[in-house]
Coordinates of C-alpha atoms in Angstrom, one line a residue:
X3 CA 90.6 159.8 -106.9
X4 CA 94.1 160.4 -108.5
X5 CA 95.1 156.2 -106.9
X6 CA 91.7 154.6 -108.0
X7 CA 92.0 156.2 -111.6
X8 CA 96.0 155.0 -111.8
X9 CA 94.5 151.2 -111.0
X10 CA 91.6 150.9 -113.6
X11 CA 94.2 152.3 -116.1
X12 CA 96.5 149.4 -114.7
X13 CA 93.8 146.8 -114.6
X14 CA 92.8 147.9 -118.2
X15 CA 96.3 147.5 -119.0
X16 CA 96.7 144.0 -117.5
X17 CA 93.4 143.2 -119.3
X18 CA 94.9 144.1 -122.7
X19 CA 98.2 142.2 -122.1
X20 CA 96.2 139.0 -121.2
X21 CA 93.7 139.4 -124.6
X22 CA 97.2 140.0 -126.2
X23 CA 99.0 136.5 -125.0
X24 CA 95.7 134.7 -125.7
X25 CA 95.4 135.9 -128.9
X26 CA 99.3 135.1 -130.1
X27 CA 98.6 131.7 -128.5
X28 CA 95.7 131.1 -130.4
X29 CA 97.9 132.2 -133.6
X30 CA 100.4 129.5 -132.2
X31 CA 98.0 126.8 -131.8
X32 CA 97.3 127.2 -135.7
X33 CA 100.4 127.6 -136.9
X34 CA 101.9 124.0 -135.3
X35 CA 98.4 122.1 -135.9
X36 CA 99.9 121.1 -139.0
X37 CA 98.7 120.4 -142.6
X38 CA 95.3 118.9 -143.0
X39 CA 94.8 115.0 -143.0
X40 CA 95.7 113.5 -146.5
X41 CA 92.2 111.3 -145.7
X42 CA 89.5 113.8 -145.4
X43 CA 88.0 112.9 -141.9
X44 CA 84.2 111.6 -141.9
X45 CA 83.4 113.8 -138.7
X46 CA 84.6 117.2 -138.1
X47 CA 88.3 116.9 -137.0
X48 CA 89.3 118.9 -133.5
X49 CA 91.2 122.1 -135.2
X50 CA 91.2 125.3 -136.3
X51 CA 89.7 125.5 -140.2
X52 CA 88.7 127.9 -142.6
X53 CA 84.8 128.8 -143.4
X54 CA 84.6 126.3 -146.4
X55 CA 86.3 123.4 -144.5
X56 CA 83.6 124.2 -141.5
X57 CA 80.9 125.0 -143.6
X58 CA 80.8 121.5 -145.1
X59 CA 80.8 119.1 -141.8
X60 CA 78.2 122.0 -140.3
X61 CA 76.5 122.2 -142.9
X62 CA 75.8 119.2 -145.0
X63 CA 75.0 115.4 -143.9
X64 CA 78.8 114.7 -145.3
X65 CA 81.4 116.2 -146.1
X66 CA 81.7 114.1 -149.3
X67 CA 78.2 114.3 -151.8
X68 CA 78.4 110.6 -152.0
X69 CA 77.7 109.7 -148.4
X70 CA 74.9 112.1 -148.6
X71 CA 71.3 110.3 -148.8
X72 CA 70.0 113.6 -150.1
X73 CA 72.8 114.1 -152.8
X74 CA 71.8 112.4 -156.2
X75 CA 72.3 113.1 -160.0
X76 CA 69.4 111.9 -162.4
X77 CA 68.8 109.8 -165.1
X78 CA 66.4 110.3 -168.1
X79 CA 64.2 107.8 -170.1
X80 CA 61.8 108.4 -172.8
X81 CA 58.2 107.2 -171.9
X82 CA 56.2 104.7 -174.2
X83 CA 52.7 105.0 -174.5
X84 CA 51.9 108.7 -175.7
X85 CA 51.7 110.0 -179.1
X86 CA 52.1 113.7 -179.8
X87 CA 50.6 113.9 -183.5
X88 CA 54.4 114.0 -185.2
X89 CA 55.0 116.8 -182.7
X90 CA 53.5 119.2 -184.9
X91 CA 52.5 121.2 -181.6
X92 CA 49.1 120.8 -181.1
X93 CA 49.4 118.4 -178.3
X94 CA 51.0 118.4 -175.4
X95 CA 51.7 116.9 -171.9
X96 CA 53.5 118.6 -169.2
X97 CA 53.6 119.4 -165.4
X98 CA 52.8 115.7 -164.0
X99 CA 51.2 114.8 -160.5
X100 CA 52.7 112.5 -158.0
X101 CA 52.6 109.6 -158.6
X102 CA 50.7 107.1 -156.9
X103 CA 50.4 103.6 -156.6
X104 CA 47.0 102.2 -156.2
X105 CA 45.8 98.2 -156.5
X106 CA 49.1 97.3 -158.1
X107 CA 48.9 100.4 -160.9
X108 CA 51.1 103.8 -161.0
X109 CA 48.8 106.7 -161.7
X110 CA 49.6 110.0 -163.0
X111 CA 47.7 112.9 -163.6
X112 CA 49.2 116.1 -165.8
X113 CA 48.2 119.3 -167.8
X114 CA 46.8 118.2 -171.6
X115 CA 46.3 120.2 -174.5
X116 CA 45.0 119.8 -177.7
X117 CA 44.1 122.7 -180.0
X118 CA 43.9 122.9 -183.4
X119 CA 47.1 124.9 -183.7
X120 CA 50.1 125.5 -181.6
X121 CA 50.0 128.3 -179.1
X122 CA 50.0 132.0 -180.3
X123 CA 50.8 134.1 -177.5
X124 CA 47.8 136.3 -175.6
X125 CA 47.1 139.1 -178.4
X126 CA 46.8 136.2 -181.0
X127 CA 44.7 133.6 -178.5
X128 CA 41.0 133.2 -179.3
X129 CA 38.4 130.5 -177.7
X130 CA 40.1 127.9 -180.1
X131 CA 44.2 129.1 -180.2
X132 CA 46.1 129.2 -177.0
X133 CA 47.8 131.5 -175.5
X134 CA 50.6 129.1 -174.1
X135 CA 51.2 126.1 -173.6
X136 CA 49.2 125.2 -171.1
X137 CA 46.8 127.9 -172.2
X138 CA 42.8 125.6 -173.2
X139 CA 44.5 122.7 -171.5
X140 CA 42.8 119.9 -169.4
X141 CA 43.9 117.4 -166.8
X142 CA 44.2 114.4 -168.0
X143 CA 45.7 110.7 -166.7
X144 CA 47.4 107.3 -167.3
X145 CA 48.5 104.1 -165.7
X146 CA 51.2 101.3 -165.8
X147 CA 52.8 98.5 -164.2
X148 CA 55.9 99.2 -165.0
X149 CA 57.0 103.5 -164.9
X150 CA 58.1 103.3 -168.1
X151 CA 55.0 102.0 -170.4
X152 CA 52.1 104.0 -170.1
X153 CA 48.4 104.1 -171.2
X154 CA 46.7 107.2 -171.5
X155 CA 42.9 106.8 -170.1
X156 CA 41.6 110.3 -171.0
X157 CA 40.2 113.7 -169.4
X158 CA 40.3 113.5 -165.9
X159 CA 39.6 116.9 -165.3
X160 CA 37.0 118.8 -167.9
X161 CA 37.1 122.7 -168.0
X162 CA 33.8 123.6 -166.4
X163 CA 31.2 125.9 -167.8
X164 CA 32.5 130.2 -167.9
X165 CA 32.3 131.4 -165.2
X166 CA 33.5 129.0 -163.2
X167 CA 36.6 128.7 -161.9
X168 CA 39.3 126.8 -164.2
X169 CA 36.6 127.7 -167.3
X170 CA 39.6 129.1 -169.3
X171 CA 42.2 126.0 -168.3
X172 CA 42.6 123.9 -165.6
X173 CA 46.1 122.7 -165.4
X174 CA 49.2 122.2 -163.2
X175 CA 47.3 119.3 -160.8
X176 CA 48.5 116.7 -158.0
X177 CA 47.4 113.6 -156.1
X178 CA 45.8 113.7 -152.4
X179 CA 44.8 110.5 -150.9
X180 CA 42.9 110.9 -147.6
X181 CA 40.3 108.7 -145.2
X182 CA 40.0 106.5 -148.6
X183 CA 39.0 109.8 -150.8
X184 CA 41.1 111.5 -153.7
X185 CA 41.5 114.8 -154.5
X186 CA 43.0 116.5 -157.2
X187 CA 44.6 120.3 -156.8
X188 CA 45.0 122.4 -159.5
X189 CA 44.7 125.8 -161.2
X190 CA 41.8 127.7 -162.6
X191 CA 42.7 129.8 -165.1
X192 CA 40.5 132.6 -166.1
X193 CA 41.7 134.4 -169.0
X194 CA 44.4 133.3 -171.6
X195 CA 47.8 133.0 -169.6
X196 CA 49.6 136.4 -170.8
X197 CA 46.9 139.1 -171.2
X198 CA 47.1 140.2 -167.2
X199 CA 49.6 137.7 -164.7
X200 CA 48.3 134.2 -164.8
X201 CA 45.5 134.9 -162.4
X202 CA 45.0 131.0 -161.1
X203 CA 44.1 130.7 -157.8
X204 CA 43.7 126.7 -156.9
X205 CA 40.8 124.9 -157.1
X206 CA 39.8 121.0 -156.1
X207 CA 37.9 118.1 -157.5
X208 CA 37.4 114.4 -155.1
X209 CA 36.8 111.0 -155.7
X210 CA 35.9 107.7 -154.6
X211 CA 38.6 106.2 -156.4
X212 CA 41.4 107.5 -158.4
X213 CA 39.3 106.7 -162.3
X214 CA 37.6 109.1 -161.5
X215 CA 34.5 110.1 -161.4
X216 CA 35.6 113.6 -160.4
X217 CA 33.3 115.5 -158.3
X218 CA 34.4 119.3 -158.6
X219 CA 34.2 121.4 -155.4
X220 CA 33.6 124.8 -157.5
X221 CA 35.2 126.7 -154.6
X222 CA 38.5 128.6 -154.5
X223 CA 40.4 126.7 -151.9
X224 CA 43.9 128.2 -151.6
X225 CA 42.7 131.9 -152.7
X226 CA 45.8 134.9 -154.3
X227 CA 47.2 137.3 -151.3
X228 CA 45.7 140.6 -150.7
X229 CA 47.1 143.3 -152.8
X230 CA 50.6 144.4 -152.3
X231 CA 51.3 140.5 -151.0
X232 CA 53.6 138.2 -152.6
X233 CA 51.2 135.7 -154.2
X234 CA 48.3 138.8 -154.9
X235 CA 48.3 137.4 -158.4
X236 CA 49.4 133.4 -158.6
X237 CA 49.5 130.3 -156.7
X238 CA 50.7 127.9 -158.8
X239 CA 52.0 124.4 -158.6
X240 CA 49.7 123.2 -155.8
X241 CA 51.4 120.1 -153.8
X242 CA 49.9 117.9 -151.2
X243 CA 51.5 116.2 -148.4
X244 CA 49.9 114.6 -144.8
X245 CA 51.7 115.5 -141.6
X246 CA 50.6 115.9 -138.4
X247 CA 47.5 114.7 -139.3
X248 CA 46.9 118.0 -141.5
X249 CA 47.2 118.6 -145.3
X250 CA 50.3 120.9 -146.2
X251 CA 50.2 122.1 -149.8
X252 CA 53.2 124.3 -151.3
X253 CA 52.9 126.3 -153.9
X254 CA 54.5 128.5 -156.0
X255 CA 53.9 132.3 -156.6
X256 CA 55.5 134.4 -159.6
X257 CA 55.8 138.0 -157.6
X258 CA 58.0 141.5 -158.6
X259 CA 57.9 143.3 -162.0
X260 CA 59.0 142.5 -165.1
X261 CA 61.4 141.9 -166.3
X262 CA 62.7 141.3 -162.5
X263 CA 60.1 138.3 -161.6
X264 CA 61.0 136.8 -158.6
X265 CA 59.5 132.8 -157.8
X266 CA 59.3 131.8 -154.8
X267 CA 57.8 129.0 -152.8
X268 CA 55.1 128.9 -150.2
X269 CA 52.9 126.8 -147.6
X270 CA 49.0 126.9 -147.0
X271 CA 47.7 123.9 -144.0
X272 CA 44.2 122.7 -143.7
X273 CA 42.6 119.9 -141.3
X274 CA 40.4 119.1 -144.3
X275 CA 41.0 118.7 -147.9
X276 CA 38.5 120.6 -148.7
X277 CA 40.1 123.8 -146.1
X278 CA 40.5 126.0 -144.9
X279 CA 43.6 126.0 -145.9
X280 CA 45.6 128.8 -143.9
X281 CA 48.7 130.1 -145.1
X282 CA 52.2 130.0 -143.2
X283 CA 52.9 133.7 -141.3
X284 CA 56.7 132.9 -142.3
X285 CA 55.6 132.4 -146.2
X286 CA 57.8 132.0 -148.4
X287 CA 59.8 129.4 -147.3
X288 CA 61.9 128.2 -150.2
X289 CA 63.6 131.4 -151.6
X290 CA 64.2 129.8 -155.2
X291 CA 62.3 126.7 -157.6
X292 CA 60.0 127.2 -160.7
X293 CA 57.9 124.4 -159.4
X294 CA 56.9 122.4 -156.3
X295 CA 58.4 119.1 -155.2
X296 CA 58.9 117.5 -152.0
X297 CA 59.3 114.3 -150.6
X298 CA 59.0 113.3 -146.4
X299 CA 62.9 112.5 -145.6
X300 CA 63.0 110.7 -142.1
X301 CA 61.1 113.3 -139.8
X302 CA 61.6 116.7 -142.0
X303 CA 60.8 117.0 -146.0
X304 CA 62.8 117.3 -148.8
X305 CA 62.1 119.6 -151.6
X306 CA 63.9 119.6 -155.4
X307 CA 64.7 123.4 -155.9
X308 CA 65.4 123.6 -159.7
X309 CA 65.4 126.4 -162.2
X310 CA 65.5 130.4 -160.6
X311 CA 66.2 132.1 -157.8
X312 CA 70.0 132.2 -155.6
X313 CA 69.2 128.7 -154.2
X314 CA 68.4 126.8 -157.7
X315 CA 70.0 123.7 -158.5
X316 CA 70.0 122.5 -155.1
X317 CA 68.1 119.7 -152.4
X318 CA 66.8 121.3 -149.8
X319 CA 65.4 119.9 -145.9
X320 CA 63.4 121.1 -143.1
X321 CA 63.1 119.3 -140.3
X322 CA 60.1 121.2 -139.1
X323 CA 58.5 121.5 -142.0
X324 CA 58.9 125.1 -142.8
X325 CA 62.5 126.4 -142.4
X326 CA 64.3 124.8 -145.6
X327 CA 68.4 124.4 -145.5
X328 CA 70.4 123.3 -148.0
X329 CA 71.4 120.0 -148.3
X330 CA 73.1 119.2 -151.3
X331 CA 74.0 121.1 -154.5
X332 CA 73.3 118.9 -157.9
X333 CA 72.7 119.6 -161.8
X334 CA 70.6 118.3 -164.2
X335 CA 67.8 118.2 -162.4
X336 CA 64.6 117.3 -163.6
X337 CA 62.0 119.9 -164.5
X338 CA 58.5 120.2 -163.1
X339 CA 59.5 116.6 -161.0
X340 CA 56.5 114.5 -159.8
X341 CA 58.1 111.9 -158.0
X342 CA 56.7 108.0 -156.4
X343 CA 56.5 108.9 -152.6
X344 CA 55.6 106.2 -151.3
X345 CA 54.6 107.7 -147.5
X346 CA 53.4 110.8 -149.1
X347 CA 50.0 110.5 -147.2
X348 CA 51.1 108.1 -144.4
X349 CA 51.9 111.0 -141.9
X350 CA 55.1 109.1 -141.7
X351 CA 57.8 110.0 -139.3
X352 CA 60.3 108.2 -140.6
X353 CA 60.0 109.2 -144.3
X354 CA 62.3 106.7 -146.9
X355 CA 62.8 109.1 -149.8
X356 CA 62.5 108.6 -153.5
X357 CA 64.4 107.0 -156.0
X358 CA 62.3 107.9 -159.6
X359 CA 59.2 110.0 -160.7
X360 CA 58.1 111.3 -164.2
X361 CA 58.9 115.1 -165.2
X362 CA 58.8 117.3 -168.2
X363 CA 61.0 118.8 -171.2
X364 CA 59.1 121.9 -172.4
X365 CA 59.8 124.5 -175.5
X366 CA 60.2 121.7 -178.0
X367 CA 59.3 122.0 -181.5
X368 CA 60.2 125.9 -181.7
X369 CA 57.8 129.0 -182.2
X370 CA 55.7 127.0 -184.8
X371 CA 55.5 124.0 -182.9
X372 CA 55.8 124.6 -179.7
X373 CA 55.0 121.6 -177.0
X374 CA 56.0 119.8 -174.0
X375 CA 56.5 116.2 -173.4
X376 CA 56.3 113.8 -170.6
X377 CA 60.0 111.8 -168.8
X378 CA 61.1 109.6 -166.5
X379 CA 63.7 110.7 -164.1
X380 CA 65.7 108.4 -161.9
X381 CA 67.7 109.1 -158.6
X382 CA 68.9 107.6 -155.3
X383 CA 67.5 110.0 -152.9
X384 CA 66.5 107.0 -150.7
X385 CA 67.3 105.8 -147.4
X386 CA 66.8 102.3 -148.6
X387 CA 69.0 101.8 -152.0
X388 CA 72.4 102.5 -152.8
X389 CA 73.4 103.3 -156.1
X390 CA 77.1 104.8 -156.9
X391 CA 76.3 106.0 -160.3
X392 CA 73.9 108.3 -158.8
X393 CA 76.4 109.3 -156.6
X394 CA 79.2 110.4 -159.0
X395 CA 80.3 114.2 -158.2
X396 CA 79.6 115.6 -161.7
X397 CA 77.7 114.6 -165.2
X398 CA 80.3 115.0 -168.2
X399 CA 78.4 116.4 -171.3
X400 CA 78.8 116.1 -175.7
X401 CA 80.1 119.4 -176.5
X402 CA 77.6 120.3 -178.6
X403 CA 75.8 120.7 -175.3
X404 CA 77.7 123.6 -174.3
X405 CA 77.8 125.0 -178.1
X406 CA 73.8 125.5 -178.1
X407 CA 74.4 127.5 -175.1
X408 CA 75.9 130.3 -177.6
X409 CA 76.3 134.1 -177.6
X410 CA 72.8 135.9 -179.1
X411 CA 73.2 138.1 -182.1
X412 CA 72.8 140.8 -179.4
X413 CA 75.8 139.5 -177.8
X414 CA 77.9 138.9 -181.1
X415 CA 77.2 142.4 -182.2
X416 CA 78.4 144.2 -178.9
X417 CA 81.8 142.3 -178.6
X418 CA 82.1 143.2 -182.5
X419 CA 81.8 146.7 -182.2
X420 CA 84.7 146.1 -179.0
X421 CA 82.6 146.4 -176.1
X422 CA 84.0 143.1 -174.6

């Protein structure tokens, strides 16, 4: 026994010894690889590198952002063709559809409102003040030729008789086109946004064309989670794409407690537009994003993650539909984006991208006349154009943009009294 323990503790030594020279060979290897090529290789170079250097040929298209088809900054423009009655507040325009493109005309649907006074908050809303913004709002629509000039062609959308769903507000809509139907998704609010959690759960209208007339279903379709789930209260910011011959609409649910909300992003499928739509067992699938927006991006789909969360400010892919990575980190991106998809409902495998949509810039006006207001928003996120300027690593801003990002009175008072 004494022998056969003496030549395990031998072989264990000569196992050690060999772990020992492979390990300061490996440390050699590095040390005489040399410095890192002055030209930053377009594939992953053969050597040793440290997480960052591998993290950007693993994990990114390329290793520079302006190679990267899903890398873009964006443009803004100012849209022509709506009035907001000297922005006094009492009307507004915010969270835009897709849009589409239908006999030679862009259409876009969005959330409308227009109350005698500007919102209130919940304890001050009656059947006449809102709440919120979008609080007594209807969907309304417009067309052009052009993206930039619009003409506003009234209530798509009516709020239907109490106690229907949507009777409060409907708001927060998008485009489906399917078998040579429309369908418009959106919420039906209740009760005035702030008195319990934005109870919205989304309903659907159809049409034979996209003027309407709008047939409402009257029937929850994408219905809140069962208590103690992570949409129990909200689905907002329903968003409809075709593949695989099957309607996928994202949404968005506000879940946690205040003042720690937490917005995430899920997935509900359907055969029909009309459902039922079942929800994803691996819901949610984007971690971060105040609202929905996704494009198809050759066979996978691309989403805009904006505003909240760990992931915000970022483009995001999934080949399979579901399990999101990030693509590309970006700034300035647009809020509430309602891109041109082209192959949106194509059940396309070889989606092409986008390249401008409309958006929204909300709080204007203040506390006495507060409102939100329609905007383009270009991009190269396309397969099919090239654009350097919307390539360019970083947007340089007017200082006075980083001066209204000042300390609070709160703030000024605590470093005054030397808690720095």
């Amino acid at each position: 026994m004494k022998k056969i323990g003496w030549v395990l503790l031998a072989i264990c030594a000569l196992w050690s010894c060999n772990q020992e020279n492979k390990k300061n060979r490996k440390e050699e290897v590095v040390e005489n690889q040399g410095g890192f090529p002055f030209v930053l290789p377009k594939e992953k170079p053969q050597r040793k590198m440290s997480a960052a250097m591998e993290r950007i040929y693993t994990d990114y298209a390329s290793p520079e952002p302006q190679y990267n088809e899903l890398f873009s900054q964006f443009k803004y423009t100012e849209l022509k063709g709506f009035d907001y009655n000297s922005e006094d507040g009492t009307i507004s325009r915010r969270d835009p559809s897709k849009t589409l493109l239908y006999n030679g005309k862009y259409y876009v649907w969005y959330t409308y409102r227009n109350t005698p006074a500007p919102p209130q908050g919940a304890a001050k809303s009656t059947d006449e003040i809102p709440s919120a913004d979008w609080d007594l709002a209807e969907i309304w629509y417009a067309t052009s030729t052009d993206g930039f000039n619009w003409k506003e062609q009234g209530v798509a959308i009516k709020r239907p008789e109490k106690p229907i769903v949507g009777w409060r507000a409907v708001t927060t809509t998008d485009i489906l086109e399917w078998e040579g139907k429309f369908y418009l998704y959106y919420q039906g609010f209740m009760e005035a946004s702030g008195k319990r959690g934005d109870d919205c759960p989304v309903a659907v209208s159809y049409a034979d064309s996209p003027d309407g007339p709008w047939i409402p279903y009257n029937k929850i379709v994408i219905p809140n989670g069962k208590e103690g789930e992570w949409d129990q209260y909200s689905i907002h910011d329903p968003y409809p794409l075709v593949h695989d011959g099957k309607i996928y609409i994202y949404y968005k649910s506000d879940f946690g407690e205040k003042p720690d909300l937490v917005r995430m992003q899920g997935l509900a499928i359907a055969d029909s537009p009309l459902g039922p739509f079942v929800k994803h067992p691996l819901n949610p699938v984007i971690t971060s994003g105040h609202e929905t927006s996704l494009f198809p991006f050759k066979e996978g789909v691309a989403a805009l993650v904006y505003k909240d969360g760990p992931e915000h400010n970022t483009i995001q892919y999934a080949k399979d539909w579901v399990n999101f990575e990030i693509a590309s980190i970006t700034e300035l991106m647009p809020y509430a984006a309602a891109p041109y998809v082209a192959d949106a409902f194509t059940d396309t495998k070889d989606g092409r991208g986008i390249t401008w949509g409309l958006a929204h810039f909300i709080n204007l006006g203040g506390r006495d006349k507060l409102h939100s207001k329609l905007v383009r928003f270009d991009c190269d996120l396309s397969l099919d154009v090239h654009d350097p300027e919307m390539k360019q690593h970083r947007v340089n801003h007017d200082p006075d943009v980083y001066f209204r990002q000042g300390l609070s009175n709160k703030q000024v008072k605590r470093i005054n009294n030397g808690n720095k």
